[in-house]
Short mmCIF file of C-alpha atoms in Angstrom, two decimals:
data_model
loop_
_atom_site.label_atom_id
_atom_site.label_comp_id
_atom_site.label_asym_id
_atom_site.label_seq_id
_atom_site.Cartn_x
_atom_site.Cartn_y
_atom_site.Cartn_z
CA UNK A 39 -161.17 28.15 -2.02
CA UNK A 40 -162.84 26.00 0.91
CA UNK A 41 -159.36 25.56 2.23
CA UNK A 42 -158.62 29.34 2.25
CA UNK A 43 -161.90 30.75 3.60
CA UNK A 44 -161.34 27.89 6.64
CA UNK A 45 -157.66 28.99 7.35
CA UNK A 46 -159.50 33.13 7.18
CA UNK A 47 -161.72 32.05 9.51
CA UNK A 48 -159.30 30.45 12.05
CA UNK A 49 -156.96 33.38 11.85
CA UNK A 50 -160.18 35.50 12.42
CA UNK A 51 -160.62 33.67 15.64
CA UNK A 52 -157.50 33.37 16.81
CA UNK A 53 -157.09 37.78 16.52
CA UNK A 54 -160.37 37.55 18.05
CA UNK A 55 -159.26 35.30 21.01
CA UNK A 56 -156.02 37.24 21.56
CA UNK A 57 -157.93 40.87 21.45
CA UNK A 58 -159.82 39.62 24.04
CA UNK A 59 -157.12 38.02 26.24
CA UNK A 60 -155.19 41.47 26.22
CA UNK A 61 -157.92 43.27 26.31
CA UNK A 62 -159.16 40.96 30.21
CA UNK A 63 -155.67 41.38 31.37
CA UNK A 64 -155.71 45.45 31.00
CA UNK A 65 -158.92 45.71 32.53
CA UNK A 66 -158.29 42.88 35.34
CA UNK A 67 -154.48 43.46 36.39
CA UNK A 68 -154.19 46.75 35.58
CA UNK A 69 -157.92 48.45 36.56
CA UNK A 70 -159.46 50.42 34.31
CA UNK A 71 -158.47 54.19 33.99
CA UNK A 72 -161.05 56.20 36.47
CA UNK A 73 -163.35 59.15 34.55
CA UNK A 74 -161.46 62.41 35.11
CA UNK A 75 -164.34 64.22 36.73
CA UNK A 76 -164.46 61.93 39.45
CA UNK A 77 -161.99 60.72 42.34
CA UNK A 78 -161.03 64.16 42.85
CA UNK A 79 -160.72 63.37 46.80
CA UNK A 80 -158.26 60.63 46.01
CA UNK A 81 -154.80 61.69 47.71
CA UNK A 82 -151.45 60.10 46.24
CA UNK A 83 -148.98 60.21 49.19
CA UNK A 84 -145.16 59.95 48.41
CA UNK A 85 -142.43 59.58 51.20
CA UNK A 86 -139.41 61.03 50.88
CA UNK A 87 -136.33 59.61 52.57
CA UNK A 88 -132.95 60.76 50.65
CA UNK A 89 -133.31 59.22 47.91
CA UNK A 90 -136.13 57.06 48.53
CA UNK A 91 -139.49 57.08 48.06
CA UNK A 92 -142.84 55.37 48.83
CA UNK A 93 -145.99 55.52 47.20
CA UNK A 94 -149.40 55.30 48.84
CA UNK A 95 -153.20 56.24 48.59
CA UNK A 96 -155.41 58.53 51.13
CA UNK A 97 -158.88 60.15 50.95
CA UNK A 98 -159.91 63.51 51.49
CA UNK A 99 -162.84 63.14 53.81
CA UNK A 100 -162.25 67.10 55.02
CA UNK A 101 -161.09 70.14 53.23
CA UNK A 102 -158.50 70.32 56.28
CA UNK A 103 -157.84 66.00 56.77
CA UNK A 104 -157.06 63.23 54.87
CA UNK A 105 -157.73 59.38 55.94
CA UNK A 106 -155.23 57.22 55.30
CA UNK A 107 -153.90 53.51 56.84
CA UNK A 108 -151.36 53.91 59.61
CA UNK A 109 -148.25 52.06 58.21
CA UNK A 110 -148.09 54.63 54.69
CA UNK A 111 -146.98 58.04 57.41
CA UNK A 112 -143.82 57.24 59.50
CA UNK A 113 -143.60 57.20 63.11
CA UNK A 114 -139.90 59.25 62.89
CA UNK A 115 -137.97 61.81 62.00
CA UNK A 116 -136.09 61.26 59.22
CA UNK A 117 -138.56 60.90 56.81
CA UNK A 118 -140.85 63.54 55.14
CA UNK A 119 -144.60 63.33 53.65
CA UNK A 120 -146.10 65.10 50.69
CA UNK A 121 -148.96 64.66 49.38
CA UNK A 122 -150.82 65.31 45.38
CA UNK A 123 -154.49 66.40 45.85
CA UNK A 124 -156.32 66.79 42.61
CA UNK A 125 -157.09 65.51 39.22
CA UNK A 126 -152.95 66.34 38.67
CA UNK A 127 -151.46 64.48 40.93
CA UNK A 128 -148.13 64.80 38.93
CA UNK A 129 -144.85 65.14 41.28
CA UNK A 130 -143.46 67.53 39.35
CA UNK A 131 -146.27 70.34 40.38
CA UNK A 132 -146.21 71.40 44.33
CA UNK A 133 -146.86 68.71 46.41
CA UNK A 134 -148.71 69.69 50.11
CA UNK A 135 -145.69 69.16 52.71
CA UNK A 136 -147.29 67.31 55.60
CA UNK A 137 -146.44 68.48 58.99
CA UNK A 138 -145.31 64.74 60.92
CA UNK A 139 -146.21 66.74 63.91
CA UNK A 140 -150.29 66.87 62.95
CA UNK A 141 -150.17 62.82 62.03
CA UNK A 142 -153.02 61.05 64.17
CA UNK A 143 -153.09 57.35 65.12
CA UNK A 144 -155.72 55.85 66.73
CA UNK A 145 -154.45 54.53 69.84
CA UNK A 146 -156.01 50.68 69.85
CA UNK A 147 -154.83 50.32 66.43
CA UNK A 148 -152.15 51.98 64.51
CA UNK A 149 -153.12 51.43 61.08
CA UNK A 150 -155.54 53.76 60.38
CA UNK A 151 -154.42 57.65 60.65
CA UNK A 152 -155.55 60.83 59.90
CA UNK A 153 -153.36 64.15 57.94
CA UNK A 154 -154.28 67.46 58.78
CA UNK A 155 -153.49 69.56 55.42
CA UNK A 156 -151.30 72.88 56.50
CA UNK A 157 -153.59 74.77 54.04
CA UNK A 158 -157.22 73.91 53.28
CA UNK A 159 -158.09 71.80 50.31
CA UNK A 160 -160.77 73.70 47.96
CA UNK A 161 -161.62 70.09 46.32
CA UNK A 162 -165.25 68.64 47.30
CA UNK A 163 -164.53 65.40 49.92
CA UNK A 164 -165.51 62.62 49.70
CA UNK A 165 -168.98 61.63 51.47
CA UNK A 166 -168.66 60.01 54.97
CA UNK A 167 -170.38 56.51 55.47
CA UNK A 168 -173.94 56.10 56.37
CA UNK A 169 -173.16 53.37 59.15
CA UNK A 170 -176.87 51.85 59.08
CA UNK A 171 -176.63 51.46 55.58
CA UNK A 172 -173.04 49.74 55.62
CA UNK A 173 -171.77 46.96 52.69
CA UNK A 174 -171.87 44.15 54.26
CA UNK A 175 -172.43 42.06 51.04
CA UNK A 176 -172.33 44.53 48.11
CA UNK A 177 -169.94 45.66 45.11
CA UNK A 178 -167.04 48.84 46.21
CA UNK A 179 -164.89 50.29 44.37
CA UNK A 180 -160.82 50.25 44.79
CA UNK A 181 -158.70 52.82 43.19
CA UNK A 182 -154.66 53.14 42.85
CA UNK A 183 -151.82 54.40 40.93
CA UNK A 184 -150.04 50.59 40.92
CA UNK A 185 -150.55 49.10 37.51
CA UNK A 186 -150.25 45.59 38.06
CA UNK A 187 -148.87 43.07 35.29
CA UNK A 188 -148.27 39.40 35.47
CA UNK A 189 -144.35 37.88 34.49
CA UNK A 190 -143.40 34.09 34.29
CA UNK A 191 -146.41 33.67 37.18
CA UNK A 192 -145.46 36.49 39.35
CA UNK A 193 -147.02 39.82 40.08
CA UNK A 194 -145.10 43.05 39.44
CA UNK A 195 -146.21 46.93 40.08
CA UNK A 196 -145.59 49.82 37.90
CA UNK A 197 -146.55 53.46 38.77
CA UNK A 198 -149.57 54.14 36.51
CA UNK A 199 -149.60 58.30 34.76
CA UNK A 200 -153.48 57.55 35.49
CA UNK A 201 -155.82 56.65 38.76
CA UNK A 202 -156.90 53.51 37.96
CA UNK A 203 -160.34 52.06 39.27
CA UNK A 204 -161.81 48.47 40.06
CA UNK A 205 -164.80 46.71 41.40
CA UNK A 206 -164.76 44.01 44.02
CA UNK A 207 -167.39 42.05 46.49
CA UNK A 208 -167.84 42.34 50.00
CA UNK A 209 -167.28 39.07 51.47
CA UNK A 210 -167.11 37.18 54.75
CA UNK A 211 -163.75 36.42 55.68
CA UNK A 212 -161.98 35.21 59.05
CA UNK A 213 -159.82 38.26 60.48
CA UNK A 214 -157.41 36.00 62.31
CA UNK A 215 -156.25 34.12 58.67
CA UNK A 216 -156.46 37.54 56.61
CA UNK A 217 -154.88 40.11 59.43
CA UNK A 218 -150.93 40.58 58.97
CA UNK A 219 -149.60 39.57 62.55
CA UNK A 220 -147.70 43.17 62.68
CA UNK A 221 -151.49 44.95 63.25
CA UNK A 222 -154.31 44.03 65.35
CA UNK A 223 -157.57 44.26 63.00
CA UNK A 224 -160.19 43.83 64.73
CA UNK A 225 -162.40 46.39 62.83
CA UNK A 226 -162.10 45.14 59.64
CA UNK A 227 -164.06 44.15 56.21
CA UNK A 228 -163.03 41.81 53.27
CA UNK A 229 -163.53 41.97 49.46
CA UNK A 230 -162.92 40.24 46.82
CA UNK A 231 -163.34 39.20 42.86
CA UNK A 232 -161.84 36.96 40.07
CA UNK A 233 -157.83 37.59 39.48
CA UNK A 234 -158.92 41.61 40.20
CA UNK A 235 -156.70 43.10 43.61
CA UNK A 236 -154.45 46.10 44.69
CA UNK A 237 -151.46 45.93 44.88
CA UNK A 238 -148.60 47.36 47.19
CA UNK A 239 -148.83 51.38 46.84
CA UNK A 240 -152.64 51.28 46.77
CA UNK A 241 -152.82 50.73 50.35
CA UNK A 242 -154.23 53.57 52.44
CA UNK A 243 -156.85 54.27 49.43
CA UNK A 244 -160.40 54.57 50.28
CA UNK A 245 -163.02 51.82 49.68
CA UNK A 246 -166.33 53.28 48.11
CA UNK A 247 -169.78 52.05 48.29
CA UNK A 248 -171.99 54.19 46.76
CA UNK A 249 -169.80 57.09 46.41
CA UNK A 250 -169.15 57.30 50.19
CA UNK A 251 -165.82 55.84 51.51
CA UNK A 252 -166.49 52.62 53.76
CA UNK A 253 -162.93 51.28 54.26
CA UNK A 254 -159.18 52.02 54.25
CA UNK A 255 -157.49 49.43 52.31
CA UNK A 256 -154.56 48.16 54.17
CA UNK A 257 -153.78 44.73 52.78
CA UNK A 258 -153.95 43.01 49.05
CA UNK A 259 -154.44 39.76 48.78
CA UNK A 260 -151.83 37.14 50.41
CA UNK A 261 -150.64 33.65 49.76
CA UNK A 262 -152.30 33.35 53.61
CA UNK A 263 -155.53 34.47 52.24
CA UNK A 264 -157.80 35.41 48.83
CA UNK A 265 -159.38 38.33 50.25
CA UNK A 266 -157.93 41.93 50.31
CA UNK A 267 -158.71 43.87 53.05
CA UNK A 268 -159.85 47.70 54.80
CA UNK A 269 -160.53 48.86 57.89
CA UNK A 270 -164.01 49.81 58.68
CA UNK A 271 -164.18 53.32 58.94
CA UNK A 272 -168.05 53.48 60.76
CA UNK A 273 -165.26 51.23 63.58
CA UNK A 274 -163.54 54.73 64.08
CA UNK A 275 -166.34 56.77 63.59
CA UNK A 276 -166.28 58.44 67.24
CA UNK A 277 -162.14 59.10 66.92
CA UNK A 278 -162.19 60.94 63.26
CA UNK A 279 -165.06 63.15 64.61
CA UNK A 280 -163.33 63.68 68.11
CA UNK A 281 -160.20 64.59 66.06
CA UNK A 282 -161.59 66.20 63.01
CA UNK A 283 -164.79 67.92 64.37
CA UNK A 284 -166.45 66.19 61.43
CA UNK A 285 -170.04 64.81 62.12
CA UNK A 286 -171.20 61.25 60.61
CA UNK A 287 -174.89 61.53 59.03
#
């Protein structure tokens, strides 16, 4: 009997132990799903190019603009941008056709870009940064449609039905190990926390801090470095109002 209630018990803990492990690695790799009544100024951008087509994140900050980094809207011709505004971001409704024509760069620094919609959004914005009150060491949030999931050691994206959300940390970090050598980020912050990142497809996404978007995530975390990255918005703060007629509080 001694011998049974000891092998219950281990078998108890062992289906606790697992739950557990499955249940870190949804919330970790994968983000947890974000409340439906929120994130509504999330943007899911989709190129098309024939046959092709690539998947990254934007913020409403304007019922007439969306922010967004540089390197997710092409420079050319031959390629075509739509974006899903909403709580259904689903490709198979009517996507917003964006007109490559109304695309702005910022001069000094290419990844970061603004959208002009062709028709107004009727969805609130989301809040513009208070730049005296900026995160230099606090908790923002990330969000994405990439579901990670780890394989034999490696990472691998899946497009997720769902927005999914995480939390990471403000940190100090050393631009000149964490910037890709294709950019030049000189206006940028760093974040991180324990085996939680984005992943390719999330960049252009906003970074929140108290419900007000900070950042423009442009890089995950590299083999180069452990921090993922955005560009500071309150950096740009005179172009988006110059080009957007928006005003900073």
């Amino acid at each position: 009997m001694a011998g049974m209630m000891t092998g219950l018990l281990l078998l108890l803990l062992v289906g606790v132990t697992v739950g557990r492990v499955v249940d870190l690695q949804k919330r970790i790799l994968g983000g947890q799903r974000c409340d439906d009544d929120k994130h509504q100024y999330h943007v899911k951008l989709v190129q098309y190019e024939g046959t092709d087509d690539f998947l990254c994140g934007g913020t409403l900050i304007h019922k007439d603009w969306i922010l967004t980094a540089g390197h997710c809207v092409p420079e050319g011709r031959t390629t075509s941008v739509k974006a899903f505004l909403g709580k259904d971001r689903d490709p198979e409704t009517n996507p917003v056709n964006i007109d490559l024509n109304s695309i702005e760069r910022h001069e000094d620094n290419p990844d970061i870009a603004l959208l002009k919609l062709p028709v107004s959004s009727v969805l609130i914005p989301a809040d513009l940064p208070q730049c005296n009150a900026h995160p230099a060491l606090g908790e923002v949030q990330i969000a994405g449609y990439k579901l990670t999931t780890i394989k034999k050691g490696k990472k691998e994206s899946h497009d997720s039905p769902h927005l999914l959300c995480a939390k990471m940390d403000v940190v100090q970090c050393d631009p000149r190990i964490c910037s890709p050598p294709e950019f030049n980020y000189d206006h940028i912050f760093c974040y991180q926390r324990n085996e939680v990142d984005a992943w390719e497809g999330d960049s252009g996404g906003g970074v929140m801090f108290n419900d007000r978007i900070y950042g423009v995530h442009v890089s995950s975390v590299r083999e180069a470095c452990v921090e993922a990255q955005a560009m500071d918005v309150c950096k740009y703060k005179k172009w988006i109002e110059e080009s957007t007629g928006l005003i900073f509080p």
